Coordinates of C-alpha atoms and ligand atoms in Angstrom, one line a residue:
X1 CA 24.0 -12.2 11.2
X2 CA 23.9 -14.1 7.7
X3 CA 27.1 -13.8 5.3
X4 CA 25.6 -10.3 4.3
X5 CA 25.3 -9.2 7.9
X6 CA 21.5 -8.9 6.9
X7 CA 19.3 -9.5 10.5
X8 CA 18.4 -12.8 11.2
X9 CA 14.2 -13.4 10.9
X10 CA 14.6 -10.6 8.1
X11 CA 11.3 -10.6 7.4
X12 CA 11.2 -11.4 3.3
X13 CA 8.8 -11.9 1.7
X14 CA 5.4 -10.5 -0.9
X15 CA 2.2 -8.0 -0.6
X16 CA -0.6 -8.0 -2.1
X17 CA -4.4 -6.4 -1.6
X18 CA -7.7 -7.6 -1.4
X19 CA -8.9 -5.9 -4.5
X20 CA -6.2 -6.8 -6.8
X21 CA -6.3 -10.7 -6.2
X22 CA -9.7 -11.9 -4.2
X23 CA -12.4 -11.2 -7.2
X24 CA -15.7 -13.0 -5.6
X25 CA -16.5 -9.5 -5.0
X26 CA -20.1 -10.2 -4.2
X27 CA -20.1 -13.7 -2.5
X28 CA -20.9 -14.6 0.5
X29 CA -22.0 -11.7 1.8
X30 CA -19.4 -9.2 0.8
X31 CA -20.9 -5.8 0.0
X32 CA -19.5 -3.3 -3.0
X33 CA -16.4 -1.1 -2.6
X34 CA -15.9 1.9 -4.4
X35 CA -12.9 0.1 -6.4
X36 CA -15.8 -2.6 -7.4
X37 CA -17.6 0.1 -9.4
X38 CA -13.8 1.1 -11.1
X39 CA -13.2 -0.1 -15.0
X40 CA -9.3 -0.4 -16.4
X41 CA -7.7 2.9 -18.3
X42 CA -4.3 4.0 -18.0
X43 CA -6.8 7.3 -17.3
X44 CA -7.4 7.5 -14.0
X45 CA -10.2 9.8 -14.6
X46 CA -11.5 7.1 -17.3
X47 CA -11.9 4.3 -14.7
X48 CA -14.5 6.4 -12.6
X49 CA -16.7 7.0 -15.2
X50 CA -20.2 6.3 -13.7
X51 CA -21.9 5.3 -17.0
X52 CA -19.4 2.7 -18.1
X53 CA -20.5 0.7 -21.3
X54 CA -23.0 -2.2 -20.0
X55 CA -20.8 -4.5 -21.1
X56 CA -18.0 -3.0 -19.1
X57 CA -15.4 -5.5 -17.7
X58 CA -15.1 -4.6 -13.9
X59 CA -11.3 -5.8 -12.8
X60 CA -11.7 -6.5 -9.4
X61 CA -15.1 -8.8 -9.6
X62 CA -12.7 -12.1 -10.6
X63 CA -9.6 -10.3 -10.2
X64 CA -6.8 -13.5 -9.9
X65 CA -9.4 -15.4 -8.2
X66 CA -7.9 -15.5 -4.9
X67 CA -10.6 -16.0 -3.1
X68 CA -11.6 -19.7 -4.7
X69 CA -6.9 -20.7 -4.7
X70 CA -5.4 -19.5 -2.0
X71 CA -4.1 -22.1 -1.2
X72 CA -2.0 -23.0 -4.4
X73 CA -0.8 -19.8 -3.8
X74 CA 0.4 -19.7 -0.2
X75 CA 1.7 -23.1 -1.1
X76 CA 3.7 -21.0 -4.2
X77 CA 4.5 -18.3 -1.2
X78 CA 5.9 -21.3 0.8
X79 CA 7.8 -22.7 -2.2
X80 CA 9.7 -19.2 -2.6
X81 CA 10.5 -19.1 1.3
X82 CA 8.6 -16.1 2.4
X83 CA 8.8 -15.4 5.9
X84 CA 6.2 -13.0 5.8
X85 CA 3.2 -12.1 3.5
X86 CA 1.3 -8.5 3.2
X87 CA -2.0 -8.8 2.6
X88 CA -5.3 -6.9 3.1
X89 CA -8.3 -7.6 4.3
X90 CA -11.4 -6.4 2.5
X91 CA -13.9 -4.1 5.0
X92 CA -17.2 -5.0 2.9
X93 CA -16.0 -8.5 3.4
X94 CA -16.3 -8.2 7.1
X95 CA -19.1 -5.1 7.1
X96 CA -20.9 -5.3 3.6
X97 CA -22.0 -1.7 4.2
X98 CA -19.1 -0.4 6.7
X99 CA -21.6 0.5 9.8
X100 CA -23.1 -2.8 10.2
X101 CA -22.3 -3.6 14.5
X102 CA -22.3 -7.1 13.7
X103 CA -19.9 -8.8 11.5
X104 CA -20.4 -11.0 8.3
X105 CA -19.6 -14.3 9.6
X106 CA -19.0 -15.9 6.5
X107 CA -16.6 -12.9 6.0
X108 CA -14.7 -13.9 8.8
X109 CA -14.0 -17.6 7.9
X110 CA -12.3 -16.5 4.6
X111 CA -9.6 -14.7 6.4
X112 CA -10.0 -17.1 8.9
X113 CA -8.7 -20.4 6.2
X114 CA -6.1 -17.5 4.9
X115 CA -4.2 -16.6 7.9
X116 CA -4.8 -20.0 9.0
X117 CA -2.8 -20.9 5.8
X118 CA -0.2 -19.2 6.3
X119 CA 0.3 -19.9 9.9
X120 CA 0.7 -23.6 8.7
X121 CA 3.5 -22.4 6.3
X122 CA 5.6 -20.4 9.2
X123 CA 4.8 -17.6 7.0
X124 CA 3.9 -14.3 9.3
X125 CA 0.9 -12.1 8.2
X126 CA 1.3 -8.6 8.0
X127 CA -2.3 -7.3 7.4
X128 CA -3.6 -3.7 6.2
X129 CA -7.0 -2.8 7.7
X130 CA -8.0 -0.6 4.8
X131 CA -6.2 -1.0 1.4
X132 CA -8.0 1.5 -1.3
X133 CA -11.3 -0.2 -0.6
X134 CA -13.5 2.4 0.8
X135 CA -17.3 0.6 1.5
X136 CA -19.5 2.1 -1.2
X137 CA -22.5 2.5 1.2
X138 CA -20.4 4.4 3.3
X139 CA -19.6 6.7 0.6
X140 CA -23.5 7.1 -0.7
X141 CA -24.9 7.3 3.1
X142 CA -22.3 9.3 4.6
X143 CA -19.8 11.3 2.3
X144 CA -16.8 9.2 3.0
X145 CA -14.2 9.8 5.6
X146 CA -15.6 13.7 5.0
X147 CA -17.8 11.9 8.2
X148 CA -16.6 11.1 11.5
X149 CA -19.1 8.8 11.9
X150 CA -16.3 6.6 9.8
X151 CA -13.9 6.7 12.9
X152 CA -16.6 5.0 14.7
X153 CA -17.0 2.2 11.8
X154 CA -13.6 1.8 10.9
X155 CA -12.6 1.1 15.2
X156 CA -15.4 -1.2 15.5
X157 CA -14.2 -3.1 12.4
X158 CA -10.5 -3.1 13.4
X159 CA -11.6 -4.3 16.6
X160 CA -13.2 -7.2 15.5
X161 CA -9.9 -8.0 13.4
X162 CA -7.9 -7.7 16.7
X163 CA -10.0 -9.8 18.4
X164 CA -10.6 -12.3 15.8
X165 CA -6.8 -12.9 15.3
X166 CA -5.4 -12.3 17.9
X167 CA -2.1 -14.4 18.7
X168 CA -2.2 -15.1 15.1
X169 CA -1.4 -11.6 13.5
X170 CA 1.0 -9.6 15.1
X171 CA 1.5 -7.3 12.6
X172 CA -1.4 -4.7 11.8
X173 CA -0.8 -1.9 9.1
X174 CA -3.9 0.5 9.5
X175 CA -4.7 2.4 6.2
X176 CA -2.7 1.8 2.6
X177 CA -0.2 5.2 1.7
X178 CA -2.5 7.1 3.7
X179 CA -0.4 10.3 1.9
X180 CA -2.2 9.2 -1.5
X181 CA -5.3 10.5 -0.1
X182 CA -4.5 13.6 -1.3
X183 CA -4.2 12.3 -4.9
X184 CA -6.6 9.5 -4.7
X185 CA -9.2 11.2 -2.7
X186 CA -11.8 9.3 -3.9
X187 CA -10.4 5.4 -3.7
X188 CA -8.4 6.2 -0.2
X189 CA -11.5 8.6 1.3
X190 CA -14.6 8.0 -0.6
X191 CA -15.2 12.1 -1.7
X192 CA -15.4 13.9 -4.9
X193 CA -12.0 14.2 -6.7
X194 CA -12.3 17.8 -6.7
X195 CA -12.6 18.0 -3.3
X196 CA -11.2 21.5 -1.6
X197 CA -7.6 20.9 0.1
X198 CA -9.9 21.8 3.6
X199 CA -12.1 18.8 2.8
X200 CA -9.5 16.5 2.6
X201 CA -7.1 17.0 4.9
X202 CA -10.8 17.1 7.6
X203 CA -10.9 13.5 6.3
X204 CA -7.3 12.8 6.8
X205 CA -7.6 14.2 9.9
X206 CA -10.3 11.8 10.7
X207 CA -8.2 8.5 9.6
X208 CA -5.3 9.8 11.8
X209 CA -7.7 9.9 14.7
X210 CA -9.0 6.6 13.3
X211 CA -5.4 5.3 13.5
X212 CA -4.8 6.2 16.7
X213 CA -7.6 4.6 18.3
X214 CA -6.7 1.0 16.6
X215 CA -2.9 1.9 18.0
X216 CA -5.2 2.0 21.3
X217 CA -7.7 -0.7 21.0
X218 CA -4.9 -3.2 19.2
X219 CA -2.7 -2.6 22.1
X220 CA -5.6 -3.2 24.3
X221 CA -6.5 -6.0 22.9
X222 CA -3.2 -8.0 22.6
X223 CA 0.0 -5.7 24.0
X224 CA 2.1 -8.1 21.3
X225 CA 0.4 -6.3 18.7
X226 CA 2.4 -4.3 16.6
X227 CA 0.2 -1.2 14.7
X228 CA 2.3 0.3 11.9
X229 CA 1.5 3.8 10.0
X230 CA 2.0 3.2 5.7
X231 CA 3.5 6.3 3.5
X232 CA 3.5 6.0 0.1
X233 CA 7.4 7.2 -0.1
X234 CA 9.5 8.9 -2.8
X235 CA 11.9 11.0 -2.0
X236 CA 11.6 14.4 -4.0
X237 CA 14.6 15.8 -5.3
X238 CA 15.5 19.5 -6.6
X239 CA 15.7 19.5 -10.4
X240 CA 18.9 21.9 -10.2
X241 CA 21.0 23.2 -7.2
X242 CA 19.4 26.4 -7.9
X243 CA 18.5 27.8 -4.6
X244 CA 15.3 28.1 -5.3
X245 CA 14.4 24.8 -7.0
X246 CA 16.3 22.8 -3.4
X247 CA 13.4 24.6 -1.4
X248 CA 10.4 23.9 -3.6
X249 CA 11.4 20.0 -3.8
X250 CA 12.0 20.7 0.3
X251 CA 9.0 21.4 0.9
X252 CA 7.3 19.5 -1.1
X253 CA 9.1 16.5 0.8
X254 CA 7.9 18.2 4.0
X255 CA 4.5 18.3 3.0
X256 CA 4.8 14.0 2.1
X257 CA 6.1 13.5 5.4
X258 CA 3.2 15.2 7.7
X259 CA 1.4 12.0 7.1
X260 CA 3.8 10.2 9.2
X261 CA 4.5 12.9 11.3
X262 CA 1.3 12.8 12.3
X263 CA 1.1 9.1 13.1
X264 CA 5.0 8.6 14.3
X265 CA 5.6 11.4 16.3
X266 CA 2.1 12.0 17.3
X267 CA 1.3 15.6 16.7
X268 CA 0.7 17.7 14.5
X269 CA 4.1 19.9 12.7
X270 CA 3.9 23.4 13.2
X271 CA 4.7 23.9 9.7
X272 CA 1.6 22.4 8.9
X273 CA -1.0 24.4 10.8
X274 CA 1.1 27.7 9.3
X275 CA 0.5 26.2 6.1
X276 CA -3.2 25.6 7.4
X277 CA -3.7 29.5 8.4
X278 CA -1.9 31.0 5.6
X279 CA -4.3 29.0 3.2
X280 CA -7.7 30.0 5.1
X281 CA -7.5 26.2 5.9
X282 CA -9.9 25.4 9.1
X283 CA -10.1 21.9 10.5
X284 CA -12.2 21.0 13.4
X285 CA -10.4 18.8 15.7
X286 CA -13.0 17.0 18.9
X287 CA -12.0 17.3 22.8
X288 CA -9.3 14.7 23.0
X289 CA -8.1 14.3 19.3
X290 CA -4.8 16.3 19.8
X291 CA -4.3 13.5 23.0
X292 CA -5.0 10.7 21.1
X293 CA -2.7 10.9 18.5
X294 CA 0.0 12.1 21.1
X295 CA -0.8 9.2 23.4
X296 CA -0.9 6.7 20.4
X297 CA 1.7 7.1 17.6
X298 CA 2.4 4.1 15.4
X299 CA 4.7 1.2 16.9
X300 CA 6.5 1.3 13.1
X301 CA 6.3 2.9 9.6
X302 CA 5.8 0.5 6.7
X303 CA 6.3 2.2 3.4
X304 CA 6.2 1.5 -0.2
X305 CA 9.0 2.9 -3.1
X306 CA 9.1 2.3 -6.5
X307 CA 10.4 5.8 -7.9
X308 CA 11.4 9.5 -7.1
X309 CA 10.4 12.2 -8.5
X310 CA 11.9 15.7 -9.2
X311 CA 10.8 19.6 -8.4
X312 CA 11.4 22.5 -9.8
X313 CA 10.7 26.4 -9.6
X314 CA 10.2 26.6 -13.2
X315 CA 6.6 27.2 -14.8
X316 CA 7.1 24.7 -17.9
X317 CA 8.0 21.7 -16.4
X318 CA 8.6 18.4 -18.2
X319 CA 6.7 16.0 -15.9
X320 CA 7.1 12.2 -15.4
X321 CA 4.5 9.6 -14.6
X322 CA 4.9 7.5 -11.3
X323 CA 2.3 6.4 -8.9
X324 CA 0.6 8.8 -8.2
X325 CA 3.1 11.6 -7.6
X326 CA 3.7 13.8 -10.9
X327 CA 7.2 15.1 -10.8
X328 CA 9.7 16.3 -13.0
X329 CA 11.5 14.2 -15.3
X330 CA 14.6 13.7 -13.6
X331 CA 17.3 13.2 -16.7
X332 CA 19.6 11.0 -15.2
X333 CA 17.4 8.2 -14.5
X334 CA 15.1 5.6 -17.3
X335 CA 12.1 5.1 -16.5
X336 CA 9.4 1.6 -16.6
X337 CA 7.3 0.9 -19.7
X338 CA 4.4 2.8 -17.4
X339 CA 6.6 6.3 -17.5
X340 CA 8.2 5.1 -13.7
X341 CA 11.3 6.6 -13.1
X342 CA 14.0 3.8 -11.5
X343 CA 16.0 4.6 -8.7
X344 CA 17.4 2.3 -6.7
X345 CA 20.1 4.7 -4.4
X346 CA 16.8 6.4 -3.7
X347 CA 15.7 3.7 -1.6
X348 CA 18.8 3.7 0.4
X349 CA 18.0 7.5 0.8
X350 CA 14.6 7.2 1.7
X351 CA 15.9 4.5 4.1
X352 CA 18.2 6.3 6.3
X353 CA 15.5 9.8 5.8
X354 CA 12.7 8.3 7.4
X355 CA 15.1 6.3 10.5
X356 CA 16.8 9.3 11.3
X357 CA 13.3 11.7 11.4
X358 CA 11.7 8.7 13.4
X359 CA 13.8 6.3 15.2
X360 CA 11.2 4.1 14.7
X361 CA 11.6 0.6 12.9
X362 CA 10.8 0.4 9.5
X363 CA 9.6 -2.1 6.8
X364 CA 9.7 -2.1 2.8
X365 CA 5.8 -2.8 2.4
X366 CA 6.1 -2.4 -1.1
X367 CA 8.4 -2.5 -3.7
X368 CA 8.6 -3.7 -7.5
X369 CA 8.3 -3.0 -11.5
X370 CA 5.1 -3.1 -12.9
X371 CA 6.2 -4.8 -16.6
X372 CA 4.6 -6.2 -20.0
X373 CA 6.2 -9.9 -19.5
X374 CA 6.9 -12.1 -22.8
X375 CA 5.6 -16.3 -22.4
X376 CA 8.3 -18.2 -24.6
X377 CA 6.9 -20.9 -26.8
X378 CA 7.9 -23.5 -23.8
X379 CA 6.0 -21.1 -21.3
X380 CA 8.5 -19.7 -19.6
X381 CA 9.0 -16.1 -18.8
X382 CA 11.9 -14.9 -18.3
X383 CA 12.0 -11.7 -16.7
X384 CA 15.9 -10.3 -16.6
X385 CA 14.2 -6.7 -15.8
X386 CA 12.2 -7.3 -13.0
X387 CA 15.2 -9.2 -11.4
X388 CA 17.7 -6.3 -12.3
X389 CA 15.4 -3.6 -10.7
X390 CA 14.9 -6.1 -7.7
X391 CA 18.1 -6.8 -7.2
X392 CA 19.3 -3.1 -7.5
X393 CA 16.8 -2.2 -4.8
X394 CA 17.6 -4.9 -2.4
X395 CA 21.3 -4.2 -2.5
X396 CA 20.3 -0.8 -1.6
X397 CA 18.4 -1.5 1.3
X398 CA 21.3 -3.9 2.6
X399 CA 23.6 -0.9 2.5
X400 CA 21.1 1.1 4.0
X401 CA 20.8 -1.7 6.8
X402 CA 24.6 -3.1 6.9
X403 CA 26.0 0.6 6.5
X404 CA 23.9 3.3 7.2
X405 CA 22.9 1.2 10.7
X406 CA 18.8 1.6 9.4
X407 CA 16.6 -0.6 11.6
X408 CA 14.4 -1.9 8.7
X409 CA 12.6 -5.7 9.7
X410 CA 11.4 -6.8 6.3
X411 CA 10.8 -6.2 2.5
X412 CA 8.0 -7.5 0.6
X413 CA 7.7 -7.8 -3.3
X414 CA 4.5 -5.9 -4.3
X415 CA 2.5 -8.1 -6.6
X416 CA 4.6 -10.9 -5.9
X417 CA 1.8 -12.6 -8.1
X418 CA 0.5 -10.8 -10.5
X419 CA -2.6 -9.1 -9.7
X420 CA -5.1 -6.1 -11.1
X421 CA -3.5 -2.4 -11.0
X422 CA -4.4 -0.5 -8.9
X423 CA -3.5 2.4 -10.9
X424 CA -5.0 1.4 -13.8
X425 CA -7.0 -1.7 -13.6
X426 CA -4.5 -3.6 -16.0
X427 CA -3.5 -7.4 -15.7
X428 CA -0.8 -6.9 -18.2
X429 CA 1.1 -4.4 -15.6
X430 CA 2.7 -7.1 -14.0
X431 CA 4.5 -7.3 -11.0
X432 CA 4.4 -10.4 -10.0
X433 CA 7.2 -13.5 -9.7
X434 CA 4.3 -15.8 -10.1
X435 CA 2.2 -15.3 -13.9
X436 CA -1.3 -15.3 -13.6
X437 CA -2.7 -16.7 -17.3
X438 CA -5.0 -13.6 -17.0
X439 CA -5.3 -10.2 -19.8
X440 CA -6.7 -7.1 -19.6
X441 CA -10.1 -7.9 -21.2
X442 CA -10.9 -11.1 -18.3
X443 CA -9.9 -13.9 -20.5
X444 CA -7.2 -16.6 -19.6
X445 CA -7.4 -19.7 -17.6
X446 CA -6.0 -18.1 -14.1
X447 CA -3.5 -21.1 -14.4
X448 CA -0.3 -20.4 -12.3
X449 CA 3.5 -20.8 -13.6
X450 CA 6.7 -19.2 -12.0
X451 CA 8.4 -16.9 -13.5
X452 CA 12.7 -16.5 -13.7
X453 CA 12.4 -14.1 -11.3
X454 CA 10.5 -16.3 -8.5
X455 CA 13.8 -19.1 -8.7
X456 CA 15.9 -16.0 -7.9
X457 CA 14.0 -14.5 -4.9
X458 CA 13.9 -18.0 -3.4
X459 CA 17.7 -18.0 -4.0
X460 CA 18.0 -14.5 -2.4
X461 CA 15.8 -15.5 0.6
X462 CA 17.6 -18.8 1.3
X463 CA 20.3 -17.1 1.4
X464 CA 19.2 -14.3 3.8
X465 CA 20.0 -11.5 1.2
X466 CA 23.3 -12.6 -0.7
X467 CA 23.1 -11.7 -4.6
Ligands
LIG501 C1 0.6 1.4 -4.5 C2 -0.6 0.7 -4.0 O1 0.3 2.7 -4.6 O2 1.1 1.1 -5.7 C3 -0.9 -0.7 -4.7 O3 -0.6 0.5 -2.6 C4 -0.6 -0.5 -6.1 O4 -2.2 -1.0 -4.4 C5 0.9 -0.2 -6.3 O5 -0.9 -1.7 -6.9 C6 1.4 -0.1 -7.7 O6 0.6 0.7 -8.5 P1 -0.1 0.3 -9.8 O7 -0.9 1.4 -10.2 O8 1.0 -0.1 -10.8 O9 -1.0 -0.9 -9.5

């Protein structure tokens, strides 16, 4: 134990995705993804627009460039003293269509330099399978996880991963806030947006079963391997202590938390399938799915948490923005320049919520506010906000961990660089502790410079967690 009782080999560190940072979206033999067709609006609805402008600028083609400097930027990674780094490997870099058998070799060596990389810095990857990056052809071929011909595709290409790296990644994380599925049904499982309720919790059902079997195979494969479930987590609170506003926000929270239910405790809740009957909801589950996810629950649950959210049982409600999750504006909190509400005790809630439902370990995968940063005339940037919401959040999940007795392993920075949105295809949301000279439109030199905030996380790292 450190000065603030934090663990020793805490694993700090940043995330990232494939996406948001590789650009070279069509070199060396990397096929399209859906987000590859995607163009930036803060309307989500905007960004799918099949017949975007010609001239359209497509985010994700250069992204940050990743792909080309990696290696300046584990080197920045090092510099900060990450122990660990989140990132994602891109499917269509390893399958350009998703139900190739073979993989792309050239694919392969990519990843192959990157872990490589950060293997020379001591810094240990922590890599998502599928981060919001479904393979286009398996969306036009096969309707998306709508298919379980996908399970079949998506274990053949985890398998490869497992076997590829093995003793070099430990920790695997298999799909990206598999929850957001539900809002996002088109980026997370490659089918219409107004897709019935039936239709996508059939393809949720298949990812489970998906997840399962890489639980299986990674375990197979290297028994040191470490397969982790990912919620997209905020807690939900009641607008009032009316009685009936505590039970709408309940079960809303209940119906968040069947993702990992799924995946931790390995079956189905019986809540659920009630839900399922009362809503003339029929899924089809194979011989032997029910034992595969009950033989094969996640070894952990890595989660990301940037806001709660609010319920009520009113019918005019005053919603809030915040990734994904329309709530309620709750009135005691402020909220980021993208409509985020910031709440750092509910991290610390969320925290000791999900240990006590699962007694499983747990890992802040995510974590972080998405800003407009202001370049002084020397070129600094001095970001006091991002290091105030930062800070509030890590001392929360130090109490959580010191206090509340929560076995969490690690916390990692989302965009610890700044990188594309995911939400809306922006450069200027930035996350990152690290600028990227990059704007919304695709012009800027890509140069690197460290922000305030990166001197302080390197300060909070070395020091295992003191403020
Ligand atoms: C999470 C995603 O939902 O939120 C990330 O896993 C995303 O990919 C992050 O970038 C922040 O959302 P946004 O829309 O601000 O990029």
């Amino acid at each position: 134990m450190s000065k603030t009782n934090m663990p020793e080999g805490f694993l700090w560190g940043g995330a990232t995705s494939a996406n948001q940072i590789e650009g070279a979206w069509d070199k060396d033999g990397k096929g399209p993804s859906f987000v590859d067709g995607l163009i930036a609006s803060r309307d989500i609805q905007k960004r799918y627009a099949k017949e975007a402008p010609k001239d359209s600028y497509f985010p994700s083609h250069q992204a940050i460039d990743f792909y080309h400097r990696y290696k300046e930027d584990i080197a920045l990674f090092a510099e900060a003293g990450f122990k660990t780094y989140r990132m994602s490997i891109a499917w269509t870099r390893i399958f350009p269509n998703g139900d190739e058998t073979k993989p792309n070799e050239e694919g392969l060596a990519f990843y192959d330099q990157v872990i490589n990389e950060l293997i020379k810095h001591k810094i240990e990857p922590i890599v998502t399978i599928s981060h919001f990056e479904m393979p286009q052809y398996l969306i036009d071929e096969y309707g998306g996880w709508s298919n379980r011909k996908l399970i079949d595709f998506f274990t053949n290409y985890a398998k490869v991963l497992f076997e590829r790296y093995k003793g070099k990644v430990k920790y695997w994380l298999t799909f990206n806030e598999i929850n957001m599925a539900m809002f996002l049904p088109q980026m997370a499982l490659g089918i219409r947006t107004d897709a019935t309720e039936e239709e996508k919790y059939q393809a949720i059902h298949h990812q489970f079963v998906a997840s399962a079997l890489a639980v299986k195979n990674g375990h197979e494969i290297d028994p040191n391997n470490q397969i982790g479930a990912m919620l997209g987590y905020a807690p939900i609170y009641p607008l009032t202590s009316k009685p009936a506003d505590v039970f709408v926000a309940k079960q809303r929270e209940l119906q968040k938390l069947f993702f990992a239910d799924v995946q931790l405790k390995g079956h189905y809740p019986k809540r659920m399938l009630a839900y399922f009957a009362s809503q003339a909801i029929h899924l089809h589950f194979a011989e032997g799915d029910l034992e595969l996810l009950a033989n094969y629950p996640s070894d952990y649950l890595g989660f990301s948490y940037y806001t709660s959210t609010t319920m009520s049982n009113n019918k005019e409600k005053d919603l809030s923005e915040g990734n994904g999750i329309l709530g309620e504006r709750n009135p005691h909190l402020e909220e980021s320049e993208w409509g985020w509400q910031i709440d750092a005790l509910g991290l610390r809630y969320g925290l000791n919520l999900l240990y006590d439902r699962y007694e499983k370990p747990l890992i802040i995968v995510e974590n972080g506010l998405g800003a407009v940063d202001q370049i002084e005339d020397n070129g600094e940037i001095i970001d006091d906000y991002r290091i105030s919401y930062l800070e509030a959040h890590i001392k929360a999940m130090q109490d959580a961990i010191v206090i509340d007795g929560v076995d969490c392993f690690g916390y990692t920075a989302w965009g610890c660089i700044d990188l594309v949105s995911a939400g809306t295809g922006q450069m200027s949301k930035r996350y990152g502790l690290i600028h990227v000279d990059r704007d919304d439109e695709g012009n800027g030199t890509l140069n690197r410079s460290k922000k305030k905030s990166f001197h302080w996380y390197q300060e909070v790292i070395s020091n295992n967690g003191v403020l």
